[in-house]
């Protein structure tokens, strides 16, 4: 049995006309002899609507019930699409995650997939031409509905492809593939034909929402080549694959990413002694909050400051945790800044090239942009800057690293 997994994002399923386009692609797969697993997101705007609705009912909605709520966006998409497909003679069946089942942890709103039972899926594929699966959802050990974090349908798609050992895995979205940076921010962005898992991981973890980071982790772990392409054009898109397989372009930097979802927290005047960092970050980790950049100032008279970033949605909880352990760590005060953004340059070529950081810092200096924090990995450099300069920074860096489309002088 040849299996193709296709995932369609929110804009691709926003209404009857667009679903009809999706159905044409699904029928093409069937006509080529594939059994299709079609993963759908909620129609664009629906998840946001449900999240906002919950906030009207409570300022701090219970995460377990939030998942019961927001998973419904995807339920609507799969049911409507299956109604359409069946009405046109396609042997299709809709499936919510618990019906497969897709088992996840019980970290509501940011659950991780633990396992997918492929027995029922394969049996159902024998009897149907297309299984229409709700993205973004799972079921935990208590039998409760969970969700995989924003953009989680990508992860459902790739995880299903890995579970059934699909022959093809395609992620359909509203742009032609993975670009050197967000084409909506920089018109000189270029589409990449191929990108390595590692580079895509760094771009995704730095805020490029074209693929959810967990989906790339799955793709790399199970060696699933993923093609990112547009629902609305015939462009072949971008292949996300192993570095060796990729006919990588000879670029030091392959992409620029930004992330407006972070905020900065500084804990002032903590004791500079063993165990303080463990106390701070251990307490935060227990609540499953992802800390990103961390800087500890040099110590003066046994006292230091600790600065780090967390997702904005986790700020209140982070501040509450720090308040609880304030006496233990001897902190004088805690301050935060919501108006920050991360901008990152990513490229495997960085491993063999020096001077990337200085080009980045100079490009930001030339635009008068101040750097608040810096962090580096083997193939990434990230600066935290004032949020209001993020688009300017992306365009300046894109140009400084020679990524602009040839026909365009500047973004
Ligand atoms: P979907 O609803 O199909 O999952 P998303 O909105 O989650 O789509 O992701 C696609 C969007 O990602 C694009 O519209 C684009 O604005 C944004 N994006 C950010 N960085 C990149 C990049 N490097 N390449 C392509 N798209 C990017
Ligand atoms: N509907 C979810 C979201 O908006 C999941 C997804 O689209 O991938 O985040
Ligand atoms: Mg998405």
GROMACS .gro file of C-alpha atoms and ligand atoms in nm:
model
  448
    1UNK     CA    1   0.000   0.000   0.000
    2UNK     CA    2   0.148   0.338  -0.108
    3UNK     CA    3   0.061   0.606   0.148
    4UNK     CA    4   0.071   0.984   0.107
    5UNK     CA    5   0.024   1.220   0.402
    6UNK     CA    6  -0.085   1.575   0.323
    7UNK     CA    7  -0.141   1.845   0.584
    8UNK     CA    8  -0.341   2.158   0.499
    9UNK     CA    9  -0.319   2.476   0.711
   10UNK     CA   10  -0.594   2.715   0.813
   11UNK     CA   11  -0.598   2.936   0.502
   12UNK     CA   12  -0.611   2.625   0.280
   13UNK     CA   13  -0.939   2.510   0.436
   14UNK     CA   14  -1.103   2.850   0.493
   15UNK     CA   15  -1.435   2.790   0.319
   16UNK     CA   16  -1.596   2.572   0.055
   17UNK     CA   17  -1.404   2.703  -0.246
   18UNK     CA   18  -1.066   2.640  -0.084
   19UNK     CA   19  -1.169   2.298   0.044
   20UNK     CA   20  -1.268   2.215  -0.313
   21UNK     CA   21  -0.907   2.294  -0.417
   22UNK     CA   22  -0.780   2.068  -0.141
   23UNK     CA   23  -1.015   1.793  -0.257
   24UNK     CA   24  -0.875   1.819  -0.611
   25UNK     CA   25  -0.525   1.759  -0.474
   26UNK     CA   26  -0.647   1.466  -0.267
   27UNK     CA   27  -0.821   1.312  -0.570
   28UNK     CA   28  -0.499   1.353  -0.771
   29UNK     CA   29  -0.314   1.152  -0.505
   30UNK     CA   30  -0.581   0.882  -0.516
   31UNK     CA   31  -0.564   0.869  -0.896
   32UNK     CA   32  -0.185   0.814  -0.867
   33UNK     CA   33  -0.254   0.505  -0.656
   34UNK     CA   34  -0.192   0.647  -0.309
   35UNK     CA   35  -0.400   0.588   0.001
   36UNK     CA   36  -0.433   0.938   0.146
   37UNK     CA   37  -0.406   1.060   0.505
   38UNK     CA   38  -0.523   1.420   0.500
   39UNK     CA   39  -0.453   1.624   0.814
   40UNK     CA   40  -0.654   1.944   0.846
   41UNK     CA   41  -0.614   2.255   1.063
   42UNK     CA   42  -0.899   2.468   1.186
   43UNK     CA   43  -1.024   2.721   0.931
   44UNK     CA   44  -0.805   3.032   0.957
   45UNK     CA   45  -0.898   3.252   1.252
   46UNK     CA   46  -1.108   2.982   1.424
   47UNK     CA   47  -0.853   2.880   1.689
   48UNK     CA   48  -0.793   3.247   1.776
   49UNK     CA   49  -1.169   3.301   1.800
   50UNK     CA   50  -1.209   3.011   2.045
   51UNK     CA   51  -0.913   3.128   2.255
   52UNK     CA   52  -1.057   3.480   2.273
   53UNK     CA   53  -1.403   3.345   2.361
   54UNK     CA   54  -1.261   3.154   2.657
   55UNK     CA   55  -1.092   3.473   2.782
   56UNK     CA   56  -1.436   3.636   2.797
   57UNK     CA   57  -1.541   3.363   3.040
   58UNK     CA   58  -1.230   3.369   3.257
   59UNK     CA   59  -0.910   3.575   3.267
   60UNK     CA   60  -0.724   3.256   3.349
   61UNK     CA   61  -0.907   2.966   3.182
   62UNK     CA   62  -0.837   2.611   3.294
   63UNK     CA   63  -0.592   2.459   3.041
   64UNK     CA   64  -0.763   2.116   3.040
   65UNK     CA   65  -1.094   2.275   2.942
   66UNK     CA   66  -0.918   2.504   2.694
   67UNK     CA   67  -0.804   2.196   2.506
   68UNK     CA   68  -1.159   2.058   2.504
   69UNK     CA   69  -1.258   2.389   2.350
   70UNK     CA   70  -0.986   2.469   2.096
   71UNK     CA   71  -0.968   2.117   1.952
   72UNK     CA   72  -1.313   2.185   1.805
   73UNK     CA   73  -1.178   2.408   1.527
   74UNK     CA   74  -1.015   2.105   1.366
   75UNK     CA   75  -1.326   1.888   1.427
   76UNK     CA   76  -1.532   2.129   1.219
   77UNK     CA   77  -1.278   2.122   0.932
   78UNK     CA   78  -1.257   1.742   0.908
   79UNK     CA   79  -1.632   1.692   0.926
   80UNK     CA   80  -1.706   1.955   0.660
   81UNK     CA   81  -1.431   1.828   0.432
   82UNK     CA   82  -1.549   1.467   0.465
   83UNK     CA   83  -1.906   1.575   0.386
   84UNK     CA   84  -1.772   1.742   0.071
   85UNK     CA   85  -1.551   1.448  -0.029
   86UNK     CA   86  -1.825   1.188   0.022
   87UNK     CA   87  -2.076   1.399  -0.170
   88UNK     CA   88  -1.837   1.376  -0.466
   89UNK     CA   89  -1.794   1.001  -0.445
   90UNK     CA   90  -1.461   0.984  -0.259
   91UNK     CA   91  -1.436   0.700  -0.007
   92UNK     CA   92  -1.337   0.914   0.290
   93UNK     CA   93  -1.376   0.908   0.668
   94UNK     CA   94  -1.309   1.175   0.929
   95UNK     CA   95  -1.108   1.090   1.240
   96UNK     CA   96  -1.056   1.285   1.560
   97UNK     CA   97  -0.729   1.210   1.742
   98UNK     CA   98  -0.888   0.993   2.014
   99UNK     CA   99  -1.041   0.771   1.747
  100UNK     CA  100  -0.696   0.671   1.614
  101UNK     CA  101  -0.566   0.714   1.893
  102UNK     CA  102  -0.281   0.968   1.903
  103UNK     CA  103  -0.150   0.940   2.261
  104UNK     CA  104   0.007   1.249   2.416
  105UNK     CA  105   0.134   1.373   2.751
  106UNK     CA  106  -0.115   1.556   2.972
  107UNK     CA  107   0.061   1.894   2.935
  108UNK     CA  108  -0.257   2.070   2.825
  109UNK     CA  109  -0.213   2.326   2.546
  110UNK     CA  110   0.145   2.207   2.481
  111UNK     CA  111   0.113   1.829   2.486
  112UNK     CA  112   0.372   1.609   2.315
  113UNK     CA  113   0.291   1.304   2.110
  114UNK     CA  114   0.400   0.983   2.286
  115UNK     CA  115   0.275   0.721   2.040
  116UNK     CA  116   0.038   0.666   1.751
  117UNK     CA  117  -0.142   0.335   1.707
  118UNK     CA  118  -0.113   0.256   1.336
  119UNK     CA  119  -0.310  -0.073   1.344
  120UNK     CA  120  -0.654   0.080   1.310
  121UNK     CA  121  -0.526   0.345   1.070
  122UNK     CA  122  -0.384   0.087   0.831
  123UNK     CA  123  -0.700  -0.125   0.851
  124UNK     CA  124  -0.913   0.181   0.780
  125UNK     CA  125  -0.689   0.280   0.491
  126UNK     CA  126  -0.759  -0.060   0.332
  127UNK     CA  127  -1.129   0.025   0.330
  128UNK     CA  128  -1.111   0.395   0.244
  129UNK     CA  129  -0.922   0.607  -0.007
  130UNK     CA  130  -0.876   0.902   0.226
  131UNK     CA  131  -0.871   0.936   0.604
  132UNK     CA  132  -0.937   1.293   0.708
  133UNK     CA  133  -0.760   1.348   1.040
  134UNK     CA  134  -0.796   1.640   1.282
  135UNK     CA  135  -0.458   1.805   1.330
  136UNK     CA  136  -0.338   1.964   1.656
  137UNK     CA  137  -0.513   1.714   1.886
  138UNK     CA  138  -0.432   1.414   2.099
  139UNK     CA  139  -0.567   1.214   2.389
  140UNK     CA  140  -0.386   1.171   2.722
  141UNK     CA  141  -0.363   0.885   2.973
  142UNK     CA  142  -0.678   1.013   3.148
  143UNK     CA  143  -0.875   0.992   2.823
  144UNK     CA  144  -0.887   1.372   2.799
  145UNK     CA  145  -0.847   1.572   2.478
  146UNK     CA  146  -0.515   1.756   2.450
  147UNK     CA  147  -0.365   1.998   2.197
  148UNK     CA  148  -0.008   2.022   2.071
  149UNK     CA  149   0.059   2.398   2.090
  150UNK     CA  150   0.006   2.661   1.819
  151UNK     CA  151   0.083   2.528   1.473
  152UNK     CA  152   0.051   2.172   1.604
  153UNK     CA  153  -0.121   2.031   1.295
  154UNK     CA  154   0.220   2.024   1.125
  155UNK     CA  155   0.334   1.787   1.397
  156UNK     CA  156   0.026   1.567   1.356
  157UNK     CA  157   0.105   1.541   0.985
  158UNK     CA  158   0.471   1.448   1.020
  159UNK     CA  159   0.410   1.216   1.318
  160UNK     CA  160   0.144   1.027   1.121
  161UNK     CA  161   0.379   1.002   0.823
  162UNK     CA  162   0.644   0.854   1.053
  163UNK     CA  163   0.396   0.616   1.220
  164UNK     CA  164   0.259   0.465   0.897
  165UNK     CA  165   0.595   0.495   0.715
  166UNK     CA  166   0.434   0.705   0.445
  167UNK     CA  167   0.593   0.725   0.102
  168UNK     CA  168   0.525   1.098   0.075
  169UNK     CA  169   0.472   1.372   0.335
  170UNK     CA  170   0.358   1.715   0.217
  171UNK     CA  171   0.273   2.023   0.422
  172UNK     CA  172   0.048   2.261   0.229
  173UNK     CA  173   0.034   2.625   0.334
  174UNK     CA  174  -0.022   2.978   0.199
  175UNK     CA  175   0.331   3.046   0.072
  176UNK     CA  176   0.537   2.859  -0.190
  177UNK     CA  177   0.771   2.692   0.058
  178UNK     CA  178   1.039   2.781   0.311
  179UNK     CA  179   1.194   3.119   0.232
  180UNK     CA  180   1.516   3.285   0.344
  181UNK     CA  181   1.292   3.485   0.577
  182UNK     CA  182   0.920   3.551   0.620
  183UNK     CA  183   0.812   3.669   0.270
  184UNK     CA  184   0.537   3.877   0.433
  185UNK     CA  185   0.797   4.087   0.613
  186UNK     CA  186   1.068   4.099   0.345
  187UNK     CA  187   0.964   4.109  -0.020
  188UNK     CA  188   1.321   4.022  -0.126
  189UNK     CA  189   1.299   3.684   0.052
  190UNK     CA  190   1.391   3.389  -0.172
  191UNK     CA  191   1.233   3.046  -0.171
  192UNK     CA  192   1.476   2.768  -0.084
  193UNK     CA  193   1.462   2.445  -0.288
  194UNK     CA  194   1.606   2.240  -0.002
  195UNK     CA  195   1.684   2.297   0.364
  196UNK     CA  196   1.842   2.061   0.619
  197UNK     CA  197   1.652   1.937   0.923
  198UNK     CA  198   1.901   2.116   1.150
  199UNK     CA  199   1.859   2.453   0.980
  200UNK     CA  200   1.481   2.415   0.974
  201UNK     CA  201   1.489   2.323   1.344
  202UNK     CA  202   1.680   2.639   1.427
  203UNK     CA  203   1.453   2.856   1.207
  204UNK     CA  204   1.141   2.704   1.365
  205UNK     CA  205   1.275   2.738   1.718
  206UNK     CA  206   1.359   3.101   1.641
  207UNK     CA  207   1.004   3.185   1.542
  208UNK     CA  208   0.958   3.090   1.172
  209UNK     CA  209   0.607   2.958   1.202
  210UNK     CA  210   0.600   2.793   0.857
  211UNK     CA  211   0.662   2.462   1.041
  212UNK     CA  212   0.605   2.388   1.408
  213UNK     CA  213   0.937   2.292   1.569
  214UNK     CA  214   0.808   1.953   1.694
  215UNK     CA  215   0.717   1.855   1.339
  216UNK     CA  216   1.078   1.908   1.233
  217UNK     CA  217   1.201   1.712   1.537
  218UNK     CA  218   0.980   1.420   1.429
  219UNK     CA  219   1.095   1.450   1.067
  220UNK     CA  220   1.460   1.441   1.172
  221UNK     CA  221   1.419   1.161   1.427
  222UNK     CA  222   1.232   0.930   1.190
  223UNK     CA  223   1.402   1.058   0.875
  224UNK     CA  224   1.082   1.171   0.704
  225UNK     CA  225   1.155   1.400   0.406
  226UNK     CA  226   0.894   1.676   0.421
  227UNK     CA  227   0.789   1.890   0.126
  228UNK     CA  228   0.648   2.232   0.220
  229UNK     CA  229   0.439   2.379  -0.062
  230UNK     CA  230   0.148   2.606  -0.145
  231UNK     CA  231  -0.210   2.487  -0.181
  232UNK     CA  232  -0.265   2.764  -0.432
  233UNK     CA  233   0.021   2.723  -0.684
  234UNK     CA  234   0.203   2.439  -0.861
  235UNK     CA  235   0.544   2.537  -0.726
  236UNK     CA  236   0.732   2.223  -0.612
  237UNK     CA  237   0.804   2.393  -0.278
  238UNK     CA  238   1.091   2.322  -0.040
  239UNK     CA  239   1.226   1.983   0.061
  240UNK     CA  240   1.322   1.957   0.428
  241UNK     CA  241   1.566   1.667   0.450
  242UNK     CA  242   1.899   1.533   0.579
  243UNK     CA  243   2.198   1.758   0.529
  244UNK     CA  244   2.383   1.497   0.316
  245UNK     CA  245   2.087   1.442   0.087
  246UNK     CA  246   2.029   1.809   0.036
  247UNK     CA  247   2.184   1.985  -0.258
  248UNK     CA  248   2.250   2.269  -0.021
  249UNK     CA  249   2.302   2.612  -0.163
  250UNK     CA  250   2.649   2.743  -0.087
  251UNK     CA  251   2.535   2.998   0.168
  252UNK     CA  252   2.684   3.080   0.506
  253UNK     CA  253   2.344   3.195   0.627
  254UNK     CA  254   2.034   3.025   0.492
  255UNK     CA  255   1.767   3.215   0.681
  256UNK     CA  256   1.663   3.493   0.914
  257UNK     CA  257   1.389   3.435   1.171
  258UNK     CA  258   1.208   3.654   1.420
  259UNK     CA  259   0.990   3.587   1.720
  260UNK     CA  260   0.761   3.843   1.882
  261UNK     CA  261   0.626   3.595   2.130
  262UNK     CA  262   0.901   3.634   2.391
  263UNK     CA  263   0.937   3.856   2.695
  264UNK     CA  264   1.239   3.937   2.909
  265UNK     CA  265   1.255   3.873   3.282
  266UNK     CA  266   1.540   3.997   3.505
  267UNK     CA  267   1.591   3.881   3.862
  268UNK     CA  268   1.801   4.147   4.034
  269UNK     CA  269   2.062   4.099   4.302
  270UNK     CA  270   2.044   3.728   4.367
  271UNK     CA  271   2.314   3.554   4.571
  272UNK     CA  272   2.603   3.435   4.352
  273UNK     CA  273   2.632   3.088   4.504
  274UNK     CA  274   2.579   2.728   4.387
  275UNK     CA  275   2.213   2.633   4.352
  276UNK     CA  276   2.058   2.970   4.267
  277UNK     CA  277   2.026   2.905   3.891
  278UNK     CA  278   1.905   2.551   3.968
  279UNK     CA  279   1.638   2.692   4.203
  280UNK     CA  280   1.515   2.949   3.949
  281UNK     CA  281   1.514   2.737   3.635
  282UNK     CA  282   1.420   2.413   3.814
  283UNK     CA  283   1.103   2.577   3.952
  284UNK     CA  284   1.016   2.720   3.610
  285UNK     CA  285   1.082   2.389   3.431
  286UNK     CA  286   0.851   2.206   3.675
  287UNK     CA  287   0.565   2.414   3.529
  288UNK     CA  288   0.677   2.311   3.178
  289UNK     CA  289   0.766   2.667   3.082
  290UNK     CA  290   1.031   2.690   2.810
  291UNK     CA  291   1.311   2.929   2.898
  292UNK     CA  292   1.504   3.048   2.597
  293UNK     CA  293   1.792   3.296   2.629
  294UNK     CA  294   1.971   3.306   2.966
  295UNK     CA  295   2.237   3.557   3.073
  296UNK     CA  296   2.400   3.580   3.416
  297UNK     CA  297   2.588   3.903   3.485
  298UNK     CA  298   2.937   3.894   3.634
  299UNK     CA  299   2.922   3.892   4.009
  300UNK     CA  300   3.005   4.183   4.235
  301UNK     CA  301   3.046   4.122   4.609
  302UNK     CA  302   2.872   3.786   4.587
  303UNK     CA  303   2.564   3.932   4.418
  304UNK     CA  304   2.455   3.897   4.054
  305UNK     CA  305   2.158   3.954   3.816
  306UNK     CA  306   1.995   3.680   3.609
  307UNK     CA  307   1.812   3.763   3.283
  308UNK     CA  308   1.616   3.523   3.064
  309UNK     CA  309   1.328   3.506   2.816
  310UNK     CA  310   1.003   3.307   2.829
  311UNK     CA  311   0.697   3.295   2.598
  312UNK     CA  312   0.463   3.587   2.670
  313UNK     CA  313   0.177   3.354   2.755
  314UNK     CA  314   0.386   3.213   3.041
  315UNK     CA  315   0.491   3.548   3.193
  316UNK     CA  316   0.231   3.565   3.472
  317UNK     CA  317   0.308   3.212   3.585
  318UNK     CA  318   0.683   3.279   3.571
  319UNK     CA  319   0.646   3.592   3.787
  320UNK     CA  320   0.434   3.399   4.037
  321UNK     CA  321   0.700   3.126   4.062
  322UNK     CA  322   0.976   3.382   4.116
  323UNK     CA  323   0.772   3.548   4.391
  324UNK     CA  324   0.740   3.211   4.566
  325UNK     CA  325   1.116   3.146   4.568
  326UNK     CA  326   1.226   3.507   4.618
  327UNK     CA  327   1.345   3.458   4.978
  328UNK     CA  328   1.523   3.132   4.894
  329UNK     CA  329   1.730   3.295   4.618
  330UNK     CA  330   1.763   3.627   4.800
  331UNK     CA  331   1.641   3.838   4.505
  332UNK     CA  332   1.596   4.210   4.556
  333UNK     CA  333   1.343   4.258   4.274
  334UNK     CA  334   1.208   4.107   3.951
  335UNK     CA  335   1.139   4.315   3.639
  336UNK     CA  336   1.009   4.226   3.298
  337UNK     CA  337   0.978   4.373   2.948
  338UNK     CA  338   0.701   4.263   2.712
  339UNK     CA  339   0.810   4.476   2.418
  340UNK     CA  340   1.102   4.269   2.298
  341UNK     CA  341   1.156   4.039   2.000
  342UNK     CA  342   1.419   3.788   1.899
  343UNK     CA  343   1.591   3.809   1.563
  344UNK     CA  344   1.813   3.518   1.455
  345UNK     CA  345   2.045   3.432   1.169
  346UNK     CA  346   2.070   3.059   1.091
  347UNK     CA  347   2.302   2.859   0.868
  348UNK     CA  348   2.510   2.539   0.872
  349UNK     CA  349   2.779   2.737   0.686
  350UNK     CA  350   2.844   2.920   1.013
  351UNK     CA  351   3.035   2.615   1.137
  352UNK     CA  352   3.321   2.693   0.897
  353UNK     CA  353   3.301   3.071   0.873
  354UNK     CA  354   3.410   3.333   1.120
  355UNK     CA  355   3.278   3.688   1.131
  356UNK     CA  356   2.906   3.609   1.111
  357UNK     CA  357   2.838   3.766   1.450
  358UNK     CA  358   3.022   4.085   1.362
  359UNK     CA  359   2.827   4.123   1.034
  360UNK     CA  360   2.506   4.081   1.234
  361UNK     CA  361   2.604   4.333   1.502
  362UNK     CA  362   2.722   4.588   1.243
  363UNK     CA  363   2.400   4.557   1.041
  364UNK     CA  364   2.195   4.623   1.355
  365UNK     CA  365   2.425   4.912   1.455
  366UNK     CA  366   2.385   5.071   1.108
  367UNK     CA  367   2.008   5.083   1.168
  368UNK     CA  368   2.057   5.223   1.519
  369UNK     CA  369   1.910   4.908   1.678
  370UNK     CA  370   2.029   4.830   2.030
  371UNK     CA  371   2.100   4.469   2.128
  372UNK     CA  372   1.962   4.368   2.468
  373UNK     CA  373   2.073   4.003   2.485
  374UNK     CA  374   2.279   3.772   2.264
  375UNK     CA  375   2.283   3.392   2.245
  376UNK     CA  376   2.458   3.156   2.006
  377UNK     CA  377   2.453   2.794   1.900
  378UNK     CA  378   2.669   2.611   1.646
  379UNK     CA  379   2.451   2.729   1.356
  380UNK     CA  380   2.254   3.022   1.498
  381UNK     CA  381   2.307   3.369   1.649
  382UNK     CA  382   2.013   3.538   1.820
  383UNK     CA  383   1.978   3.896   1.943
  384UNK     CA  384   1.699   4.026   2.161
  385UNK     CA  385   1.593   4.374   2.047
  386UNK     CA  386   1.314   4.627   2.094
  387UNK     CA  387   0.999   4.480   1.934
  388UNK     CA  388   0.929   4.791   1.729
  389UNK     CA  389   1.246   4.740   1.524
  390UNK     CA  390   1.197   4.373   1.441
  391UNK     CA  391   1.088   4.409   1.076
  392UNK     CA  392   1.360   4.663   1.008
  393UNK     CA  393   1.616   4.427   1.164
  394UNK     CA  394   1.497   4.131   0.954
  395UNK     CA  395   1.527   4.331   0.631
  396UNK     CA  396   1.867   4.476   0.725
  397UNK     CA  397   2.009   4.133   0.811
  398UNK     CA  398   1.860   3.973   0.500
  399UNK     CA  399   2.041   4.229   0.290
  400UNK     CA  400   2.365   4.227   0.494
  401UNK     CA  401   2.402   3.850   0.447
  402UNK     CA  402   2.344   3.875   0.070
  403UNK     CA  403   2.015   3.687   0.076
  404UNK     CA  404   1.807   3.939  -0.121
  405UNK     CA  405   1.658   3.824  -0.451
  406UNK     CA  406   1.886   3.933  -0.734
  407UNK     CA  407   1.625   4.141  -0.915
  408UNK     CA  408   1.548   4.332  -0.595
  409UNK     CA  409   1.802   4.581  -0.470
  410UNK     CA  410   1.656   4.593  -0.122
  411UNK     CA  411   1.356   4.462   0.068
  412LIG     P1  412  -0.065   2.733   0.801
  412LIG     O1  413  -0.191   2.792   0.852
  412LIG     O2  414  -0.072   2.684   0.661
  412LIG     O3  415  -0.007   2.633   0.896
  412LIG     P2  416   0.116   2.935   0.904
  412LIG     O4  417   0.059   3.073   0.911
  412LIG     O5  418   0.124   2.857   1.029
  412LIG     O6  419   0.037   2.856   0.792
  412LIG     O7  420   0.262   2.938   0.839
  412LIG     C1  421   0.283   2.997   0.714
  412LIG     C2  422   0.334   3.140   0.735
  412LIG     O8  423   0.466   3.134   0.790
  412LIG     C3  424   0.354   3.218   0.607
  412LIG     O9  425   0.234   3.280   0.566
  412LIG     C4  426   0.464   3.317   0.643
  412LIG    O10  427   0.413   3.445   0.673
  412LIG     C5  428   0.525   3.260   0.770
  412LIG     N1  429   0.672   3.244   0.764
  412LIG     C6  430   0.759   3.284   0.860
  412LIG     N2  431   0.883   3.256   0.825
  412LIG     C7  432   0.879   3.195   0.705
  412LIG     C8  433   0.978   3.142   0.617
  412LIG     N3  434   1.110   3.145   0.647
  412LIG     N4  435   0.937   3.085   0.500
  412LIG     C9  436   0.805   3.081   0.468
  412LIG     N5  437   0.708   3.130   0.548
  412LIG    C10  438   0.742   3.187   0.665
  413LIG     N1  439  -0.539   2.540   1.462
  413LIG     C1  440  -0.417   2.537   1.539
  413LIG     C2  441  -0.355   2.676   1.545
  413LIG     O1  442  -0.412   2.771   1.492
  413LIG     C3  443  -0.321   2.435   1.487
  413LIG     C4  444  -0.268   2.460   1.347
  413LIG     O2  445  -0.325   2.537   1.271
  413LIG     O3  446  -0.166   2.399   1.313
  413LIG     O4  447  -0.252   2.693   1.605
  414LIG    MG1  448   0.095   2.657   1.079
   0.00000   0.00000   0.00000
